[in-house]
CSV table of C-alpha atoms and ligand atoms in Angstrom, one decimal:
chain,number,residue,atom,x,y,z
A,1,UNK,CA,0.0,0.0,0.0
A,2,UNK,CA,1.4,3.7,-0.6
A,3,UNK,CA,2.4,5.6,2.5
A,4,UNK,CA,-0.4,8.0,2.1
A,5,UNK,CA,-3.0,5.6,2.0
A,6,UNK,CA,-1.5,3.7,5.0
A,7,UNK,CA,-2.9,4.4,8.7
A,8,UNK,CA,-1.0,7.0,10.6
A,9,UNK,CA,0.3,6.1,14.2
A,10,UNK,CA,1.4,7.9,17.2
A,11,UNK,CA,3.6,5.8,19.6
A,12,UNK,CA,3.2,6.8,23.1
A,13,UNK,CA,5.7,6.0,25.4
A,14,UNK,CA,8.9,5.3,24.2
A,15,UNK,CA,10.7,2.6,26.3
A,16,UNK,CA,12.4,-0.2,25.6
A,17,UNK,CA,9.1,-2.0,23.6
A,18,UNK,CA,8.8,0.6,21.5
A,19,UNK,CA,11.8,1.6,20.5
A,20,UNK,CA,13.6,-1.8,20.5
A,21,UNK,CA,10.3,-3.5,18.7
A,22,UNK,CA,7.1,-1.4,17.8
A,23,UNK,CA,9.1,1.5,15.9
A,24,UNK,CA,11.6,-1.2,13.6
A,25,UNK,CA,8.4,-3.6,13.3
A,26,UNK,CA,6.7,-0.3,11.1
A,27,UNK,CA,9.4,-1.1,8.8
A,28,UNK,CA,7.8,-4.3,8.2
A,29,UNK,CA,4.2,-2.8,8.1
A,30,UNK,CA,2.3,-3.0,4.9
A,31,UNK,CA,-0.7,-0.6,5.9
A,32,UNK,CA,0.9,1.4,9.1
A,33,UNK,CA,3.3,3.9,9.6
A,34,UNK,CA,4.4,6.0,12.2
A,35,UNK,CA,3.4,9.6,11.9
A,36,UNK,CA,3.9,10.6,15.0
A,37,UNK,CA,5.3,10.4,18.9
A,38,UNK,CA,3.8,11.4,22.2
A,39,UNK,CA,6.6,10.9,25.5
A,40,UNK,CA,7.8,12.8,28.7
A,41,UNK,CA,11.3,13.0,27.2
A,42,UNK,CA,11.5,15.8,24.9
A,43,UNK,CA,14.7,15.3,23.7
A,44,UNK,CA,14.7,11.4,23.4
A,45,UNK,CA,11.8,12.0,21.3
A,46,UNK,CA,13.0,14.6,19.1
A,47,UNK,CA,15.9,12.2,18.7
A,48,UNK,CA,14.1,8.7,17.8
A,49,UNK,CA,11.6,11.0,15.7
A,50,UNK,CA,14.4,11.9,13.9
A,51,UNK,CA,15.7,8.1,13.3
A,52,UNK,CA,12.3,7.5,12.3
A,53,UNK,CA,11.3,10.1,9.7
A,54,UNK,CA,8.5,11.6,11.7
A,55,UNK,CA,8.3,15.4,11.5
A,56,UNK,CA,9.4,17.4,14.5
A,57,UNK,CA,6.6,19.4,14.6
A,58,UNK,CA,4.6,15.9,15.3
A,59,UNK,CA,6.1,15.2,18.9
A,60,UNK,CA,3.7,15.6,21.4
A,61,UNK,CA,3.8,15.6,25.7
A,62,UNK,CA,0.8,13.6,27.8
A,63,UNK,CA,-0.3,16.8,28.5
A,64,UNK,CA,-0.5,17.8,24.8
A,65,UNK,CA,-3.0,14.7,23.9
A,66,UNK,CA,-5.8,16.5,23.4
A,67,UNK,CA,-3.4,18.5,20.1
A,68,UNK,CA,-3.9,15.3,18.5
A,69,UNK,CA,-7.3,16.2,17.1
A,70,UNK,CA,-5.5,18.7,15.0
A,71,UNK,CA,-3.1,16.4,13.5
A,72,UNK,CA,-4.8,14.5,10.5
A,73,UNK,CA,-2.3,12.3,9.9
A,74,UNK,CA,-2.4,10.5,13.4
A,75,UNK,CA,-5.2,8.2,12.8
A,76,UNK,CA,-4.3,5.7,15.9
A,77,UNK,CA,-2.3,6.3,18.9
A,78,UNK,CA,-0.3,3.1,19.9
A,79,UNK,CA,-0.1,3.0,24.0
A,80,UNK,CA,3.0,1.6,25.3
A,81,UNK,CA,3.6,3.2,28.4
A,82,UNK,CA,3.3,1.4,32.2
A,83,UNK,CA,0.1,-0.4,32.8
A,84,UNK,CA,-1.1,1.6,35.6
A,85,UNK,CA,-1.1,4.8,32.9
A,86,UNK,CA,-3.0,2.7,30.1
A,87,UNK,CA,-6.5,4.1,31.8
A,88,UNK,CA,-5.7,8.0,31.7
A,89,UNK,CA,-3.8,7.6,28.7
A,90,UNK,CA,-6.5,5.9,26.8
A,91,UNK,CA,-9.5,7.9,27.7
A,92,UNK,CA,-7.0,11.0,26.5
A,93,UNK,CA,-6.4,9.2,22.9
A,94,UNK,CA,-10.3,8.8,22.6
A,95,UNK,CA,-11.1,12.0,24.2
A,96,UNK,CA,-8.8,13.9,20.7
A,97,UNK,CA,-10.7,11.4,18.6
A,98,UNK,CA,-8.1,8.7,17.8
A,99,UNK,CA,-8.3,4.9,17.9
A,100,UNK,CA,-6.2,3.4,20.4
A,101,UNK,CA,-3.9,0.2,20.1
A,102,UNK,CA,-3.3,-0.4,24.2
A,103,UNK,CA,-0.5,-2.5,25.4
A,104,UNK,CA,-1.7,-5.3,27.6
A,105,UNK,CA,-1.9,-5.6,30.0
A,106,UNK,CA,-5.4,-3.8,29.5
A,107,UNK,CA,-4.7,-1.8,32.5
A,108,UNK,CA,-4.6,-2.5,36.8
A,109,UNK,CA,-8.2,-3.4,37.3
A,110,UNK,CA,-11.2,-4.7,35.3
A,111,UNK,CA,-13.2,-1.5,36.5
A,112,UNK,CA,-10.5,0.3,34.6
A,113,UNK,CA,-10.6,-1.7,31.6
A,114,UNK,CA,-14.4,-1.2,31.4
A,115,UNK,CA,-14.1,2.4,31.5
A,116,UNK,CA,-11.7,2.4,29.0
A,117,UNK,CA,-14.4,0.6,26.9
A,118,UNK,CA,-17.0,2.6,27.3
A,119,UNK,CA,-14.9,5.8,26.5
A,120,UNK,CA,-14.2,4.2,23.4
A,121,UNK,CA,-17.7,3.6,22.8
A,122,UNK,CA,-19.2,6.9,23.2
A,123,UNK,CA,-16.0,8.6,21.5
A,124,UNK,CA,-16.4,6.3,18.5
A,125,UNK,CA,-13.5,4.7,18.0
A,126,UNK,CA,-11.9,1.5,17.8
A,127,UNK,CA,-9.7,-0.1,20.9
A,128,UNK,CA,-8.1,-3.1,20.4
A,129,UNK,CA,-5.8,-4.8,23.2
A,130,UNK,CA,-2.2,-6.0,22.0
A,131,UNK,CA,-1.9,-9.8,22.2
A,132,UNK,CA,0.6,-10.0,19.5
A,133,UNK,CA,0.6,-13.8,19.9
A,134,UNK,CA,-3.0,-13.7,18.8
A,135,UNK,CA,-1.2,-12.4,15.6
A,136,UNK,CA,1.8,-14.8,15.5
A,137,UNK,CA,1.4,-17.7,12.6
A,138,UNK,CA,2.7,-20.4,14.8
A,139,UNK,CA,-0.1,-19.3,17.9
A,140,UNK,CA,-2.9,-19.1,15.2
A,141,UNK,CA,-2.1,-22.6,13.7
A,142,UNK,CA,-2.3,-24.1,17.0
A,143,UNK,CA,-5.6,-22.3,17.4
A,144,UNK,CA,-6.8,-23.7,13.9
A,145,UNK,CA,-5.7,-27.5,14.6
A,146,UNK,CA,-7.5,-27.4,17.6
A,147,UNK,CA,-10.9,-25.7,16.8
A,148,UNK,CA,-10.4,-28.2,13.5
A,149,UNK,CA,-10.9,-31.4,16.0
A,150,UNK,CA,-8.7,-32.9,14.0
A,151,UNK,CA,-7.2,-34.5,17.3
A,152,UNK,CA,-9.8,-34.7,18.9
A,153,UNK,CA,-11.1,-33.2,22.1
A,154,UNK,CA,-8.3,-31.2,24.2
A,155,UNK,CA,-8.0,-32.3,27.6
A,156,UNK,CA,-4.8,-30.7,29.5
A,157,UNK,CA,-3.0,-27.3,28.5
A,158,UNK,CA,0.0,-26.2,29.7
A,159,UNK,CA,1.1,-22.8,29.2
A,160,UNK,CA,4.7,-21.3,31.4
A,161,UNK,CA,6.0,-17.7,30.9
A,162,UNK,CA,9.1,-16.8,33.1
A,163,UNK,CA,11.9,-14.9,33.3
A,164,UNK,CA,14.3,-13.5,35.9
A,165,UNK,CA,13.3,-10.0,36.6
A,166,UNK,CA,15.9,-7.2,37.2
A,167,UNK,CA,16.7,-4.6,39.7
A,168,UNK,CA,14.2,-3.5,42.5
A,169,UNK,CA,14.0,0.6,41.0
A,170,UNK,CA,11.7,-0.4,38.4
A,171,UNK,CA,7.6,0.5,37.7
A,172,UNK,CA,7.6,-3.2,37.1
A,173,UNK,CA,7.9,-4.5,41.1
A,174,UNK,CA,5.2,-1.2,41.8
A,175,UNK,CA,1.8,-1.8,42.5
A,176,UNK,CA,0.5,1.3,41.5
A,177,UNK,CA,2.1,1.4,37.8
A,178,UNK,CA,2.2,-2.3,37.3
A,179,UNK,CA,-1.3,-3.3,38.7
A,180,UNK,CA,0.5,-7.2,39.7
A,181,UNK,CA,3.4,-8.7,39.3
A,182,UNK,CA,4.4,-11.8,36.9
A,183,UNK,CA,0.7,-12.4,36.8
A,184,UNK,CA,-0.3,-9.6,34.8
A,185,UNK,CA,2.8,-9.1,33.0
A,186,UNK,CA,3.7,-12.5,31.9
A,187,UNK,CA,1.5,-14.8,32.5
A,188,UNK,CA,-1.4,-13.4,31.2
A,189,UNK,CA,-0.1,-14.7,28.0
A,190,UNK,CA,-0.9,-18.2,29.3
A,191,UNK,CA,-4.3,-17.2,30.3
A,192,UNK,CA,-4.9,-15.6,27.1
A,193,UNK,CA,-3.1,-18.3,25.4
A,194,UNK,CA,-5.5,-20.9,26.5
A,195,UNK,CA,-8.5,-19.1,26.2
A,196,UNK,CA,-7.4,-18.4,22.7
A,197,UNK,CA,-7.0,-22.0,21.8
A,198,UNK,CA,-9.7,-23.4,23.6
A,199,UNK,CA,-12.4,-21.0,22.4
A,200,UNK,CA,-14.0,-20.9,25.2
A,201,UNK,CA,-14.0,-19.0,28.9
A,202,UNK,CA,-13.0,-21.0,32.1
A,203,UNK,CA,-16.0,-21.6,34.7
A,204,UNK,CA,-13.1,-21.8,37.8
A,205,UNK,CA,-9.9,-21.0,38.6
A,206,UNK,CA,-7.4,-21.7,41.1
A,207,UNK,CA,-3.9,-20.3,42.0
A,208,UNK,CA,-1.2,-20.1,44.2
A,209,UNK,CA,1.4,-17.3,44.7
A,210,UNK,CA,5.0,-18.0,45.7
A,211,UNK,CA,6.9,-14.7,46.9
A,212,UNK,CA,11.1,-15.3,48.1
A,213,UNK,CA,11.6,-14.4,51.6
A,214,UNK,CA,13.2,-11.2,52.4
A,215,UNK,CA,13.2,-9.9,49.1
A,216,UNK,CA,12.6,-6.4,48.6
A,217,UNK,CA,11.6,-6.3,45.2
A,218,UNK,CA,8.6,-8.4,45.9
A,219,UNK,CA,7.2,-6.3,49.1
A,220,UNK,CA,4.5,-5.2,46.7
A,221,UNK,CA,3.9,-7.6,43.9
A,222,UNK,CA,4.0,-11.2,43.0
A,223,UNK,CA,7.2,-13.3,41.8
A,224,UNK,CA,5.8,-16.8,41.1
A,225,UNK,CA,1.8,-17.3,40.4
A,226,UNK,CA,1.0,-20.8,39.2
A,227,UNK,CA,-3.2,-21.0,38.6
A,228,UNK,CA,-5.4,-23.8,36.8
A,229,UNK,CA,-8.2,-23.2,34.7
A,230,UNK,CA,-11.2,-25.3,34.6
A,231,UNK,CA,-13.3,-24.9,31.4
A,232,UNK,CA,-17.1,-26.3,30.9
A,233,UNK,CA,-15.6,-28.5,28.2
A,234,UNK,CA,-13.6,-30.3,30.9
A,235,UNK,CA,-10.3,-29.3,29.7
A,236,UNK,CA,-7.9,-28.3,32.2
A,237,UNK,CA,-4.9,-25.8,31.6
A,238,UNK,CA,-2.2,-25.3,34.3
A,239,UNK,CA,-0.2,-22.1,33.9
A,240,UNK,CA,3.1,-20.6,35.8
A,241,UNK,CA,4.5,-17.3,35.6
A,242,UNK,CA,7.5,-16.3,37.5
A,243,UNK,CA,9.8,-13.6,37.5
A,244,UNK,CA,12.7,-16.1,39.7
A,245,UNK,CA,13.0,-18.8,36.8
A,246,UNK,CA,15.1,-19.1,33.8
A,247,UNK,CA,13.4,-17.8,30.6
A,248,UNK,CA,10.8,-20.3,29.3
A,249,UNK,CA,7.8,-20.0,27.6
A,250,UNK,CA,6.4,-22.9,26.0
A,251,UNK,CA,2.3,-23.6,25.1
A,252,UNK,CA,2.0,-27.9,25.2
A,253,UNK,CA,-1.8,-29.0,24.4
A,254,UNK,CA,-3.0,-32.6,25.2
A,255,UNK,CA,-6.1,-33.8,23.0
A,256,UNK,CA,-7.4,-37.1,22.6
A,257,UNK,CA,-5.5,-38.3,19.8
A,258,UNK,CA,-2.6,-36.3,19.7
A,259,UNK,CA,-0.2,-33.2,21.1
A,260,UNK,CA,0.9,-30.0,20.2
A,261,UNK,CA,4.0,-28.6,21.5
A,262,UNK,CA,4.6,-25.2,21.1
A,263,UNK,CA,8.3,-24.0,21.9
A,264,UNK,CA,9.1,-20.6,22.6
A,265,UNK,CA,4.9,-19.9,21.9
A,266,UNK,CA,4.9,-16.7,24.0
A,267,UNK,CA,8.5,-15.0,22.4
A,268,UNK,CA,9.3,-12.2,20.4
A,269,UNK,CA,10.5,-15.3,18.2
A,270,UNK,CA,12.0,-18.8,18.1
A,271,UNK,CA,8.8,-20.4,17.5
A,272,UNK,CA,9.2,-24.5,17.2
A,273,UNK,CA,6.1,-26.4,16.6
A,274,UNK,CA,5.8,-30.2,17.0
A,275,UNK,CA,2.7,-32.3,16.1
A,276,UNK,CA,2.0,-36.0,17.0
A,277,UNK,CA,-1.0,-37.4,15.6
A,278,UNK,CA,-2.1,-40.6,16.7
A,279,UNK,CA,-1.5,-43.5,14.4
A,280,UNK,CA,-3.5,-47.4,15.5
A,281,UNK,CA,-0.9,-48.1,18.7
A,282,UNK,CA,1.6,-45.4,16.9
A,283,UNK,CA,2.5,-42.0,16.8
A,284,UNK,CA,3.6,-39.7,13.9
A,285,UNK,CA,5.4,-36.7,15.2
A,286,UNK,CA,6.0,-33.8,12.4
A,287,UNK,CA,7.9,-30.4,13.1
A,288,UNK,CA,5.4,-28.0,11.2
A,289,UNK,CA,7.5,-25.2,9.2
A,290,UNK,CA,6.8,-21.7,8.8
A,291,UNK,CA,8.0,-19.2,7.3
A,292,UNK,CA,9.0,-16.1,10.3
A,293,UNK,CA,7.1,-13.4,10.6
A,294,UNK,CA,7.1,-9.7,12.7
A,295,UNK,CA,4.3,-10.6,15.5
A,296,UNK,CA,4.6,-6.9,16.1
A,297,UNK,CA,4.2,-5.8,12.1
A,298,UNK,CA,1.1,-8.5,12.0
A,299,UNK,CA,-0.8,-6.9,14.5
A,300,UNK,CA,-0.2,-3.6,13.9
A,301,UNK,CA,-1.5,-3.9,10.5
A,302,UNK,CA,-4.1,-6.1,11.4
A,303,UNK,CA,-5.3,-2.9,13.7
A,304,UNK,CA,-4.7,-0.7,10.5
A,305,UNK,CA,-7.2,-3.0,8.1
A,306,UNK,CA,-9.8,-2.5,10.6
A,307,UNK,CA,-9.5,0.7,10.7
A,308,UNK,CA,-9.2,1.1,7.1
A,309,UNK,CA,-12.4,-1.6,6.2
A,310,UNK,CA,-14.2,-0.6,9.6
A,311,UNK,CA,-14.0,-4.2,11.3
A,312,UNK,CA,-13.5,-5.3,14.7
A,313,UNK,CA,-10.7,-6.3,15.7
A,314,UNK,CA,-9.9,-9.6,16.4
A,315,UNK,CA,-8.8,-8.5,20.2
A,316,UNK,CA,-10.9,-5.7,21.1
A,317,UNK,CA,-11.3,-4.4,24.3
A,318,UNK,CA,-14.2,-6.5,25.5
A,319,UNK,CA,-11.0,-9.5,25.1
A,320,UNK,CA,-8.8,-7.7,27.7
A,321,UNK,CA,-11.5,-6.8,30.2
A,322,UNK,CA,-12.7,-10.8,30.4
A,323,UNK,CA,-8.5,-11.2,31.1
A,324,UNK,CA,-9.0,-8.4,33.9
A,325,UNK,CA,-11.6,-10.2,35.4
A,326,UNK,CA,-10.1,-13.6,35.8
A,327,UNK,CA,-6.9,-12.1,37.0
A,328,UNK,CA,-8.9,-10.9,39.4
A,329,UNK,CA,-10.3,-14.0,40.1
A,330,UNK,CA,-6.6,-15.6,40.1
A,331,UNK,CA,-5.6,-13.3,42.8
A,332,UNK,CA,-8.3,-13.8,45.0
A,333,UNK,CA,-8.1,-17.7,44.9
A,334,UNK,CA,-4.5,-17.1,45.5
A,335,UNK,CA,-5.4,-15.1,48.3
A,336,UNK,CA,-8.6,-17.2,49.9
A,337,UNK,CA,-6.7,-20.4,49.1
A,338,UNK,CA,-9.9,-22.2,47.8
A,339,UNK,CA,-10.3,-22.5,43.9
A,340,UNK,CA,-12.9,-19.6,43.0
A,341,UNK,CA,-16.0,-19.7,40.8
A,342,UNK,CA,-16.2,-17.7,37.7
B,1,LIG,P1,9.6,0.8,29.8
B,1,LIG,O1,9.8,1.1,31.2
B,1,LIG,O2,10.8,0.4,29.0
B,1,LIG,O3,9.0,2.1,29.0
B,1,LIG,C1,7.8,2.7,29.4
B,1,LIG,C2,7.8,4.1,28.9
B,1,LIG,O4,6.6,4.7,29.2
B,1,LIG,C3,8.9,5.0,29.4
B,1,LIG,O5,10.1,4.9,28.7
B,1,LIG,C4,8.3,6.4,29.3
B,1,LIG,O6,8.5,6.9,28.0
B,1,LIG,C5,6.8,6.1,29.5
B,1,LIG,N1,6.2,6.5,30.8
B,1,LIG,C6,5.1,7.3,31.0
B,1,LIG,N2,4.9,7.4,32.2
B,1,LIG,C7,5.8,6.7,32.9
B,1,LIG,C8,6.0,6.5,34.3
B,1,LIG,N3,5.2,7.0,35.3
B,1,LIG,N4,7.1,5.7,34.6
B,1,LIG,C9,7.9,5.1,33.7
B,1,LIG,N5,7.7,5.3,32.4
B,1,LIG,C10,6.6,6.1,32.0
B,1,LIG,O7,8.5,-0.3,29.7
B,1,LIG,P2,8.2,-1.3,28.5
B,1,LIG,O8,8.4,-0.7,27.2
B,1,LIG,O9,8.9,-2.6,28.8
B,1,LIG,O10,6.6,-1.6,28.7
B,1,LIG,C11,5.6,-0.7,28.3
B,1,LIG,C12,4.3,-1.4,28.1
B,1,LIG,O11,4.4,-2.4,27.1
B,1,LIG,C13,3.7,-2.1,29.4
B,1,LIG,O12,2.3,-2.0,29.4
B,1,LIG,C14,4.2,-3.5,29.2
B,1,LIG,O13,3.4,-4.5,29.8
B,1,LIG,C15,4.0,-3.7,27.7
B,1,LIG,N6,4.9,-4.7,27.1
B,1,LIG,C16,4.4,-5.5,26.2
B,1,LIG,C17,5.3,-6.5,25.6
B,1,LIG,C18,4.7,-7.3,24.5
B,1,LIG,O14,5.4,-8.3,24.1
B,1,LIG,N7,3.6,-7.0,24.0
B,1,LIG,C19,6.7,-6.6,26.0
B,1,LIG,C20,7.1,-5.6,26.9
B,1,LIG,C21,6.3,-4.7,27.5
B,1,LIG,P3,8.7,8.4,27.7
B,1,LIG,O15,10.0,8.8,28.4
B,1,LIG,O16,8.8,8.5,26.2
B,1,LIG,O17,7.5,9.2,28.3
C-alpha cells in the first residue's frame, strides 16, 4: 500500500518495547506507519523521531493529547507506556478522537478496563488490546488444529512464561504502575493463550502465589503465580508465571488423539512447533514449518485493516476486560486459598 493511503500512528511512550520492537516492526508494516510520537522525554523523542522520519513538529507531551485532534495524519495512537497509565492515557487518545492500540496488560483493574471501553464507545473509535501472539502464525495454527478437531477433544494445557526479573528501581515491582506482578505481565499470556486455543471462557480458577523471603523487590507484587483453569468442556490448563526462573515460555496441548508442543509460543521469536498425531498403537510426530514473521508488524497492520475496512478487531477491548476479570479471580483464589467460581 502507498504511505499515504497507509494508517497513521502515534507511539506513546517510548521505552524499551517501543523503541527496541514497535518502531523497527513499522518497517515491516504493509498498511501502518508511524506519523507521529507522544513521550515525557522531549529530547529522546526529538531524537528517535528523527531516526524514524517523523516530523518534528509531530512530537507531542501527555499533556498535549488533546493537540492530537489537530493532526490529521495520526489516525491511531499506539499506548505503550506502564500499565497503571494505560486508563488515563486511553480515555486521552479517545477523548482527541483517535483509535487506540493499548499495550496489555489492559490496564490495573477490570473496573478500569471497562471504563476504557465505554470511553471508546461513546468517543467512537476502535480499541483493540495487543496480544501479539493472537497475531503470531505459529499461535494461530495451533488455534486452527485445535478448533479443527482434528485430534480430537483437548484435555490438558500447559502454558509457562518466566523470566528473571531485574533490579528493584523499576515500575515493574510497583503496584501502583504495574497493577500485579508476573501475573499480569507474563502470564497473562498463558491465560490468554489458553483461552485463545480453547475457544471458550474458564468456569473456575485456582492459584497459588509463591513470593522469596526477604526480598525487597517483591514487598508489593508477586514473583511466582502458578493458577489452573477449569473450562465447561472439561479441559484443564495449568499455567506458571515467575519472575525467579530461567526464561521459558512454552504452550503444550494434550487432545485425545494427539499433542501440540509449542516452543518458545509466547516469544518475540524462536517459535518451534511439534505435532503427534495418533496413528492405531503409533505416533507420527512432524515439526510444522513456517515461514517467520514480525508478531509486532502482524498486528499492527491487522489494527490498521480495521481501521481502514471498519471491522472489529480480532482482540478488542471486550477480550482484555474478560482477562482483567479472571486475574482478578486468580488473585483472590491465590489469596482465599480455595479454587474460586467464575
Ligand atoms: P519501559 O519502562 O521500558 O518504558 C515505558 C515508557 O513509558 C517510558 O520509557 C516512558 O516513555 C513512558 N512512561 C510514561 N509514564 C511513565 C512512568 N510513570 N514511569 C515510567 N515510564 C513512563 O516499559 P516497556 O516498554 O517494557 O513496557 C511498556 C508497556 O508495554 C507495558 O504495558 C508492558 O506491559 C508492555 N509490554 C508488552 C510487551 C509485549 O510483548 N507485547 C513486552 C514488553 C512490554 P517516555 O520517556 O517516552 O515518556
Amino acid at each position: 500500500m502507498p504511505p499515504e493511503r497507509r494508517v497513521g500512528f502515534a507511539v506513546m511512550g517510548l521505552g524499551r518495547l517501543a523503541l527496541e520492537e514497535i518502531l523497527p516492526a513499522f518497517a515491516e508494516c504493509k498498511a501502518a506507519r508511524p506519523v507521529a510520537l507522544v513521550s515525557g522525554s522531549p529530547e529522546k523523542a526529538r531524537a528517535v523521531a528523527a531516526q524514524h522520519g517523523i516530523a518534528a513538529d509531530s512530537v507531542y507531551g501527555y499533556d498535549e493529547v488533546a493537540r492530537l485532534s489537530e493532526n490529521p495524519a495520526v489516525q491511531a495512537v499506539y499506548v505503550v507506556t506502564p500499565n497503571g497509565r494505560h486508563r488515563d492515557n486511553v480515555l486521552a487518545v479517545a477523548k482527541a478522537g483517535k483509535h487506540v492500540l493499548c499495550e496489555k496488560p489492559m490496564a490495573n483493574t477490570s473496573a478500569e478496563a471497562r471504563e476504557m471501553v465505554e470511553a471508546c464507545r461513546a468517543a467512537g473509535v476502535k480499541l483493540m488490546i495487543a496480544y501479539r501472539c493472537q497475531y503470531e502464525p505459529f499461535n494461530r495454527e495451533a488455534v486452527r488444529l485445535v478448533r479443527s478437531g482434528e485430534l480430537g477433544r483437548p484435555r490438558v494445557l500447559e502454558a509457562t512464561n518466566t523470566q528473571v526479573q531485574g533490579p528493584a528501581d523499576q515500575w515493574r515491582l510497583k503496584a501502583a504502575l504495574a497493577g500485579g506482578g508476573a501475573l499480569p505481565d507474563i502470564g497473562l499470556y498463558c491465560l490468554n493463550g489458553v483461552r485463545a486455543v480453547l475457544g471458550e471462557e474458564p468456569v473456575e480458577v485456582f492459584a497459588r502465589i509463591v513470593n522469596p523471603q526477604g526480598d525487597d523487590r517483591y514487598a508489593e507484587i508477586d514473583e511466582t503465580t502458578v493458577f489452573m483453569l477449569r473450562f465447561p468442556s472439561g479441559a484443564i490448563a495449568n499455567c506458571a508465571a515467575s519472575y525467579g526462573a530461567h526464561e521459558s515460555k512454552d504452550l503444550r496441548i494434550r487432545l485425545e488423539k494427539g499433542w501440540i508442543d509449542l516452543e518458545n509460543a509466547f516469544a518475540y521469536r524462536g517459535q518451534r512447533m511439534r505435532i503427534a498425531r495418533r496413528k492405531g498403537d503409533d505416533e507420527a510426530v512432524e515439526e510444522l514449518r513456517l515461514g517467520a514473521k514480525n508478531q509486532f508488524a502482524l498486528e499492527i497492520d491487522h489494527f490498521a485493516d480495521c481501521i481502514l475496512q471498519d471491522h472489529e478487531p480480532r482482540t478488542p477491548g471486550e477480550e482484555g476486560v474478560q482477562d482483567q476479570v479472571l486475574m482478578e479471580a486468580i488473585y483472590r483464589s491465590a489469596r482465599e486459598g480455595t479454587p474460586v467460581a467464575i
